mmCIF file of C-alpha atoms and ligand atoms in Angstrom:
data_model
loop_
_atom_site.group_PDB
_atom_site.id
_atom_site.type_symbol
_atom_site.label_atom_id
_atom_site.label_comp_id
_atom_site.label_asym_id
_atom_site.label_seq_id
_atom_site.Cartn_x
_atom_site.Cartn_y
_atom_site.Cartn_z
ATOM 1 C CA MET A 296 112.210 131.558 244.567
ATOM 2 C CA ASN A 297 113.888 130.064 241.591
ATOM 3 C CA GLN A 298 112.149 126.927 240.246
ATOM 4 C CA SER A 299 115.828 125.433 239.817
ATOM 5 C CA GLU A 300 116.765 125.716 243.545
ATOM 6 C CA GLU A 301 117.436 122.418 244.973
ATOM 7 C CA LYS A 302 115.152 121.896 247.571
ATOM 8 C CA ILE A 303 116.224 118.249 248.697
ATOM 9 C CA ARG A 304 119.312 116.732 247.983
ATOM 10 C CA ILE A 305 120.035 113.111 248.489
ATOM 11 C CA GLU A 306 123.429 111.773 248.086
ATOM 12 C CA ASN A 307 124.618 108.019 248.106
ATOM 13 C CA VAL A 308 122.070 107.430 250.807
ATOM 14 C CA SER A 309 121.928 103.985 252.266
ATOM 15 C CA LYS A 310 119.862 102.629 255.110
ATOM 16 C CA ILE A 311 120.645 99.476 256.950
ATOM 17 C CA PHE A 312 118.488 98.137 259.833
ATOM 18 C CA ASP A 313 119.810 96.062 262.267
ATOM 19 C CA ILE A 314 117.295 93.317 263.187
ATOM 20 C CA GLY A 315 119.155 91.357 265.892
ATOM 21 C CA LYS A 316 121.183 88.132 265.908
ATOM 22 C CA GLY A 317 123.330 89.400 263.412
ATOM 23 C CA ASN A 318 120.553 90.052 260.683
ATOM 24 C CA THR A 319 120.069 93.355 258.741
ATOM 25 C CA ILE A 320 117.598 94.578 256.123
ATOM 26 C CA GLN A 321 118.959 96.732 253.446
ATOM 27 C CA ALA A 322 116.244 99.294 253.502
ATOM 28 C CA LEU A 323 117.857 101.780 251.030
ATOM 29 C CA VAL A 324 120.852 101.250 248.894
ATOM 30 C CA ASP A 325 122.770 104.023 247.292
ATOM 31 C CA ILE A 326 119.662 106.599 246.804
ATOM 32 C CA ASN A 327 120.730 109.760 244.685
ATOM 33 C CA LEU A 328 117.795 112.100 244.043
ATOM 34 C CA SER A 329 117.490 115.874 243.746
ATOM 35 C CA VAL A 330 114.152 117.582 244.161
ATOM 36 C CA TYR A 331 113.907 121.368 242.952
ATOM 37 C CA ASN A 332 111.905 124.100 244.007
ATOM 38 C CA GLU A 333 107.891 123.701 243.299
ATOM 39 C CA GLU A 334 108.178 120.423 242.037
ATOM 40 C CA PHE A 335 105.620 117.722 242.582
ATOM 41 C CA VAL A 336 107.770 114.192 242.415
ATOM 42 C CA CYS A 337 106.025 111.085 243.088
ATOM 43 C CA ILE A 338 107.706 107.952 244.298
ATOM 44 C CA VAL A 339 106.284 104.399 243.069
ATOM 45 C CA GLY A 340 107.588 101.046 243.667
ATOM 46 C CA PRO A 341 106.803 97.595 245.358
ATOM 47 C CA SER A 342 106.047 97.198 249.034
ATOM 48 C CA GLY A 343 108.871 97.144 251.026
ATOM 49 C CA CYS A 344 111.190 99.009 248.606
ATOM 50 C CA GLY A 345 112.057 101.481 251.201
ATOM 51 C CA LYS A 346 109.569 104.536 250.083
ATOM 52 C CA SER A 347 108.651 105.270 253.712
ATOM 53 C CA THR A 348 112.145 104.911 254.930
ATOM 54 C CA LEU A 349 113.166 107.378 252.479
ATOM 55 C CA LEU A 350 110.750 109.981 253.607
ATOM 56 C CA TYR A 351 111.404 109.161 257.320
ATOM 57 C CA LEU A 352 115.241 110.192 256.727
ATOM 58 C CA ILE A 353 114.227 113.437 254.673
ATOM 59 C CA ALA A 354 112.034 114.447 257.870
ATOM 60 C CA ALA A 355 114.917 113.521 260.200
ATOM 61 C CA LEU A 356 112.813 110.830 261.817
ATOM 62 C CA ASP A 357 115.683 108.397 261.285
ATOM 63 C CA ARG A 358 119.258 108.872 260.119
ATOM 64 C CA PRO A 359 121.145 107.103 257.093
ATOM 65 C CA THR A 360 123.590 104.573 257.571
ATOM 66 C CA SER A 361 125.779 106.365 255.188
ATOM 67 C CA GLY A 362 125.437 108.995 252.670
ATOM 68 C CA ARG A 363 123.796 112.486 253.551
ATOM 69 C CA ILE A 364 120.637 114.449 252.980
ATOM 70 C CA LEU A 365 120.269 118.298 252.727
ATOM 71 C CA VAL A 366 117.183 120.163 252.699
ATOM 72 C CA GLU A 367 117.670 123.740 251.415
ATOM 73 C CA GLY A 368 121.289 123.421 251.243
ATOM 74 C CA GLU A 369 121.644 122.341 255.185
ATOM 75 C CA LEU A 370 122.363 118.796 256.299
ATOM 76 C CA VAL A 371 119.474 117.308 257.840
ATOM 77 C CA THR A 372 120.108 116.296 261.453
ATOM 78 C CA LYS A 373 116.896 117.206 263.249
ATOM 79 C CA PRO A 374 113.004 117.738 262.487
ATOM 80 C CA ASN A 375 112.752 121.135 260.262
ATOM 81 C CA PRO A 376 109.628 122.911 260.857
ATOM 82 C CA LYS A 377 109.752 124.049 257.087
ATOM 83 C CA VAL A 378 109.165 120.363 256.303
ATOM 84 C CA GLY A 379 105.422 119.251 256.474
ATOM 85 C CA MET A 380 104.219 115.510 256.640
ATOM 86 C CA VAL A 381 101.120 113.881 255.777
ATOM 87 C CA PHE A 382 101.070 110.115 256.428
ATOM 88 C CA GLN A 383 98.398 107.420 255.683
ATOM 89 C CA PRO A 384 97.156 107.067 259.322
ATOM 90 C CA ASP A 385 95.354 110.227 260.179
ATOM 91 C CA SER A 386 97.351 112.605 262.421
ATOM 92 C CA VAL A 387 94.504 114.637 263.353
ATOM 93 C CA PHE A 388 94.061 115.088 267.056
ATOM 94 C CA PRO A 389 90.596 113.358 267.940
ATOM 95 C CA TRP A 390 89.703 115.874 270.940
ATOM 96 C CA LEU A 391 89.998 118.799 268.736
ATOM 97 C CA SER A 392 87.537 120.215 266.482
ATOM 98 C CA VAL A 393 88.147 120.545 262.634
ATOM 99 C CA ARG A 394 88.798 124.415 263.301
ATOM 100 C CA ASP A 395 91.363 123.751 266.008
ATOM 101 C CA ASN A 396 93.045 120.886 264.472
ATOM 102 C CA VAL A 397 93.855 123.271 261.581
ATOM 103 C CA ALA A 398 94.694 126.066 263.704
ATOM 104 C CA PHE A 399 97.022 123.942 265.915
ATOM 105 C CA GLY A 400 100.155 124.329 263.934
ATOM 106 C CA PRO A 401 99.955 128.202 263.302
ATOM 107 C CA ILE A 402 99.297 128.744 267.025
ATOM 108 C CA ILE A 403 102.340 126.665 268.108
ATOM 109 C CA ARG A 404 104.432 128.417 265.590
ATOM 110 C CA GLY A 405 103.218 131.653 267.357
ATOM 111 C CA VAL A 406 101.242 133.142 264.472
ATOM 112 C CA PRO A 407 99.081 136.139 265.826
ATOM 113 C CA GLU A 408 95.608 135.293 266.571
ATOM 114 C CA GLU A 409 93.932 137.426 263.732
ATOM 115 C CA GLN A 410 96.195 135.575 261.026
ATOM 116 C CA VAL A 411 95.479 132.176 262.724
ATOM 117 C CA ARG A 412 91.838 132.881 262.210
ATOM 118 C CA TRP A 413 92.423 133.796 258.459
ATOM 119 C CA ILE A 414 94.520 130.840 257.663
ATOM 120 C CA THR A 415 92.335 128.232 259.422
ATOM 121 C CA LYS A 416 89.118 129.745 257.607
ATOM 122 C CA ASN A 417 91.243 129.928 254.125
ATOM 123 C CA TYR A 418 92.566 126.260 254.289
ATOM 124 C CA ILE A 419 89.298 124.856 255.645
ATOM 125 C CA GLU A 420 87.526 126.356 252.642
ATOM 126 C CA MET A 421 90.326 125.060 250.146
ATOM 127 C CA VAL A 422 89.646 121.334 251.448
ATOM 128 C CA GLY A 423 85.871 122.068 251.313
ATOM 129 C CA LEU A 424 85.044 121.543 254.825
ATOM 130 C CA GLN A 425 83.065 124.607 255.501
ATOM 131 C CA GLY A 426 80.240 124.023 257.785
ATOM 132 C CA PHE A 427 82.032 121.437 259.659
ATOM 133 C CA GLU A 428 84.396 123.597 261.473
ATOM 134 C CA ASN A 429 83.131 122.485 264.885
ATOM 135 C CA SER A 430 82.967 118.842 264.196
ATOM 136 C CA LEU A 431 84.974 116.328 266.079
ATOM 137 C CA PRO A 432 87.242 113.817 263.840
ATOM 138 C CA ARG A 433 84.840 110.978 264.905
ATOM 139 C CA GLN A 434 81.898 112.620 263.340
ATOM 140 C CA LEU A 435 83.650 112.797 259.938
ATOM 141 C CA SER A 436 84.228 110.324 257.368
ATOM 142 C CA GLY A 437 87.667 108.734 256.363
ATOM 143 C CA GLY A 438 87.773 111.325 253.238
ATOM 144 C CA MET A 439 86.822 114.065 255.474
ATOM 145 C CA LYS A 440 89.531 113.270 258.018
ATOM 146 C CA LYS A 441 91.844 113.344 255.346
ATOM 147 C CA ARG A 442 91.134 116.763 254.217
ATOM 148 C CA VAL A 443 91.528 117.951 257.691
ATOM 149 C CA ASP A 444 95.035 116.249 257.680
ATOM 150 C CA VAL A 445 95.767 118.179 254.233
ATOM 151 C CA ALA A 446 94.538 121.455 255.485
ATOM 152 C CA ARG A 447 96.513 120.947 258.567
ATOM 153 C CA ALA A 448 99.874 120.430 256.470
ATOM 154 C CA PHE A 449 99.384 123.333 254.352
ATOM 155 C CA ALA A 450 97.981 125.637 257.240
ATOM 156 C CA ASN A 451 101.610 125.233 258.832
ATOM 157 C CA ASN A 452 102.945 126.915 255.594
ATOM 158 C CA PRO A 453 105.891 124.245 254.893
ATOM 159 C CA ASP A 454 108.360 124.753 251.994
ATOM 160 C CA ILE A 455 108.395 120.986 251.586
ATOM 161 C CA LEU A 456 105.430 118.565 251.837
ATOM 162 C CA LEU A 457 106.339 114.904 252.362
ATOM 163 C CA MET A 458 103.384 112.648 251.674
ATOM 164 C CA ASP A 459 103.475 108.793 252.332
ATOM 165 C CA GLU A 460 100.465 107.223 250.631
ATOM 166 C CA PRO A 461 98.136 109.714 252.252
ATOM 167 C CA PHE A 462 94.943 108.581 250.180
ATOM 168 C CA GLY A 463 95.882 104.905 250.334
ATOM 169 C CA ALA A 464 93.153 103.922 252.789
ATOM 170 C CA LEU A 465 90.555 105.597 251.037
ATOM 171 C CA ASP A 466 87.706 104.397 248.723
ATOM 172 C CA ALA A 467 88.118 105.161 244.772
ATOM 173 C CA MET A 468 85.558 107.831 244.516
ATOM 174 C CA THR A 469 86.878 109.717 247.612
ATOM 175 C CA LYS A 470 90.695 109.254 246.617
ATOM 176 C CA GLU A 471 89.779 110.915 243.221
ATOM 177 C CA LYS A 472 87.972 113.803 244.758
ATOM 178 C CA LEU A 473 90.920 114.355 246.935
ATOM 179 C CA GLN A 474 93.489 114.171 244.027
ATOM 180 C CA ILE A 475 91.435 116.949 242.371
ATOM 181 C CA GLU A 476 91.496 119.016 245.358
ATOM 182 C CA LEU A 477 95.364 118.381 246.071
ATOM 183 C CA LEU A 478 95.992 119.366 242.398
ATOM 184 C CA ARG A 479 93.778 122.345 242.874
ATOM 185 C CA ILE A 480 95.628 123.586 245.981
ATOM 186 C CA TRP A 481 98.816 122.800 244.754
ATOM 187 C CA ASP A 482 98.133 125.038 241.528
ATOM 188 C CA THR A 483 97.702 127.873 243.967
ATOM 189 C CA GLU A 484 100.377 127.208 246.499
ATOM 190 C CA ARG A 485 103.093 125.332 244.513
ATOM 191 C CA LYS A 486 104.975 123.640 247.223
ATOM 192 C CA THR A 487 107.822 121.284 246.693
ATOM 193 C CA VAL A 488 106.131 117.916 247.151
ATOM 194 C CA LEU A 489 107.423 114.400 247.584
ATOM 195 C CA PHE A 490 104.493 111.872 247.365
ATOM 196 C CA VAL A 491 104.650 108.340 247.898
ATOM 197 C CA THR A 492 101.995 106.164 246.323
ATOM 198 C CA HIS A 493 101.488 102.491 244.924
ATOM 199 C CA ASP A 494 98.858 103.842 242.771
ATOM 200 C CA LEU A 495 100.436 104.542 239.247
ATOM 201 C CA GLU A 496 97.377 106.601 238.008
ATOM 202 C CA GLU A 497 97.671 108.647 241.161
ATOM 203 C CA ALA A 498 101.474 109.096 240.434
ATOM 204 C CA LEU A 499 100.594 110.196 236.811
ATOM 205 C CA VAL A 500 97.818 112.632 237.661
ATOM 206 C CA LEU A 501 99.605 114.254 240.477
ATOM 207 C CA GLY A 502 103.467 113.975 239.506
ATOM 208 C CA SER A 503 105.896 116.204 237.448
ATOM 209 C CA ARG A 504 108.150 113.619 237.804
ATOM 210 C CA ILE A 505 107.989 110.000 239.014
ATOM 211 C CA VAL A 506 110.837 107.973 240.757
ATOM 212 C CA VAL A 507 110.471 104.350 240.317
ATOM 213 C CA MET A 508 112.012 102.437 242.926
ATOM 214 C CA SER A 509 112.905 98.532 242.958
ATOM 215 C CA ARG A 510 112.989 95.986 245.562
ATOM 216 C CA ALA A 511 116.284 93.980 246.522
ATOM 217 C CA PRO A 512 118.285 96.093 245.964
ATOM 218 C CA ASN A 513 116.133 98.842 247.347
ATOM 219 C CA THR A 514 117.181 101.616 244.944
ATOM 220 C CA ILE A 515 115.904 104.126 242.493
ATOM 221 C CA GLN A 516 115.346 101.885 239.066
ATOM 222 C CA THR A 517 114.672 105.129 236.854
ATOM 223 C CA VAL A 518 113.089 108.474 237.118
ATOM 224 C CA LEU A 519 110.344 109.456 234.488
ATOM 225 C CA ASP A 520 109.357 113.020 233.364
ATOM 226 C CA VAL A 521 105.470 113.386 233.469
ATOM 227 C CA PRO A 522 104.800 115.722 230.447
ATOM 228 C CA PHE A 523 100.857 116.616 231.106
ATOM 229 C CA GLU A 524 100.013 120.071 230.980
ATOM 230 C CA ARG A 525 98.656 121.837 234.132
ATOM 231 C CA PRO A 526 96.313 122.640 235.390
ATOM 232 C CA ARG A 527 95.290 119.068 235.256
ATOM 233 C CA ASP A 528 91.921 117.156 235.937
ATOM 234 C CA LEU A 529 90.972 113.710 235.924
ATOM 235 C CA LEU A 530 89.786 113.522 232.237
ATOM 236 C CA LEU A 531 93.523 113.320 231.709
ATOM 237 C CA LYS A 532 93.079 109.606 232.516
ATOM 238 C CA THR A 533 91.153 109.083 229.410
ATOM 239 C CA SER A 534 93.771 110.309 227.134
ATOM 240 C CA THR A 535 95.913 107.817 224.855
ATOM 241 C CA GLU A 536 99.200 109.294 226.072
ATOM 242 C CA PHE A 537 98.051 108.810 229.879
ATOM 243 C CA GLN A 538 97.406 105.208 229.174
ATOM 244 C CA GLN A 539 100.633 104.564 227.269
ATOM 245 C CA MET A 540 102.757 106.115 230.250
ATOM 246 C CA ARG A 541 100.643 103.858 232.485
ATOM 247 C CA ARG A 542 101.609 100.992 230.780
ATOM 248 C CA GLN A 543 105.250 102.040 230.559
ATOM 249 C CA LEU A 544 105.248 102.441 234.280
ATOM 250 C CA TRP A 545 103.430 99.098 234.658
ATOM 251 C CA ASP A 546 106.218 97.416 232.501
ATOM 252 C CA LEU A 547 108.924 99.012 234.564
ATOM 253 C CA LEU A 548 107.328 97.679 237.868
ATOM 254 C CA LYS A 549 106.599 94.112 236.669
HETATM 255 N N1 ADP B 826 112.345 100.273 261.857
HETATM 256 C C1 ADP B 826 112.481 99.186 261.006
HETATM 257 N N2 ADP B 826 113.266 98.221 261.432
HETATM 258 C C2 ADP B 826 113.678 97.227 260.659
HETATM 259 N N3 ADP B 826 113.271 97.230 259.201
HETATM 260 C C3 ADP B 826 112.488 98.048 258.899
HETATM 261 C C4 ADP B 826 112.282 99.107 259.866
HETATM 262 N N4 ADP B 826 111.616 99.942 258.586
HETATM 263 C C5 ADP B 826 111.452 99.488 257.784
HETATM 264 N N5 ADP B 826 112.161 98.201 257.731
HETATM 265 C C6 ADP B 826 112.238 97.553 256.414
HETATM 266 O O1 ADP B 826 112.932 97.968 255.370
HETATM 267 C C7 ADP B 826 112.288 97.763 254.138
HETATM 268 C C8 ADP B 826 111.763 99.071 253.484
HETATM 269 O O2 ADP B 826 110.556 99.416 254.174
HETATM 270 P P1 ADP B 826 109.749 100.669 253.904
HETATM 271 O O3 ADP B 826 110.639 101.813 253.883
HETATM 272 O O4 ADP B 826 108.528 100.809 254.948
HETATM 273 O O5 ADP B 826 108.995 100.327 252.582
HETATM 274 P P2 ADP B 826 107.864 100.813 251.669
HETATM 275 O O6 ADP B 826 107.289 102.053 252.329
HETATM 276 O O7 ADP B 826 108.420 101.110 250.349
HETATM 277 O O8 ADP B 826 106.856 99.655 251.702
HETATM 278 C C9 ADP B 826 111.301 96.858 254.467
HETATM 279 O O9 ADP B 826 112.223 95.504 254.432
HETATM 280 C C10 ADP B 826 111.034 96.861 255.855
HETATM 281 O O10 ADP B 826 110.692 95.807 256.388
HETATM 282 MG MG1 MG B 827 105.380 102.758 253.088
#
């Protein structure tokens, strides 16, 4: 597939919530954005600026009030199996083992048993959970459950992955470990990723572009290119260039 292929196209999208008694909330105002094949785009912006709403619209969990969204050239009207999601609360099934959680999507999609076994093994190893295949989610730490979540998302082989502050609830160390793992997985899998975070360093470490959103109006303020070479690791954070970009982002968000 061509890297210049447009995977997500957001055209003049606005979202107004009717909150009753004639009151409305302008959750998104005139959003225009294209995300191309194999891009890793991060979205940052203050709380309430519409980041989650935008992902919900792309995932077809809600509809824009005006404007339109295309995924792989098709108008978004219903949830698309090619679009995977990882949100902040864990979506792991508490009654299923790690192995069965990861295998769940492929089984539902009718992937042959032999292949399900291979996929499950592959992604459990990729997120470093080998040895925990039979564990139940309640026997795992928050970071490990997040790993299951990430493995589940990739095991579904989506073309596009929407991630809404997936590591937001984790402690700093666990978060860094998962960032490294996500970088590594993405280097081999090259999905198109749209990743929401309020952590500027996370956006700079992971993203190829950063969409900076503003609050009131809830719209795109600017889009930055992140020039750091790949493969990346967390040493990147110590470079002068990184710190300069961090400051630039910080100034934009102030
Ligand atoms: N279902 C909803 N009903 C009413 N208002 C909502 C709903 N979802 C989000 N909002 C409002 O829309 C705005 C954007 O919310 P959200 O997309 O969650 O922001 P972010 O994810 O950037 O913090 C906020 O003012 C929020 O209160
Ligand atoms: Mg949100």
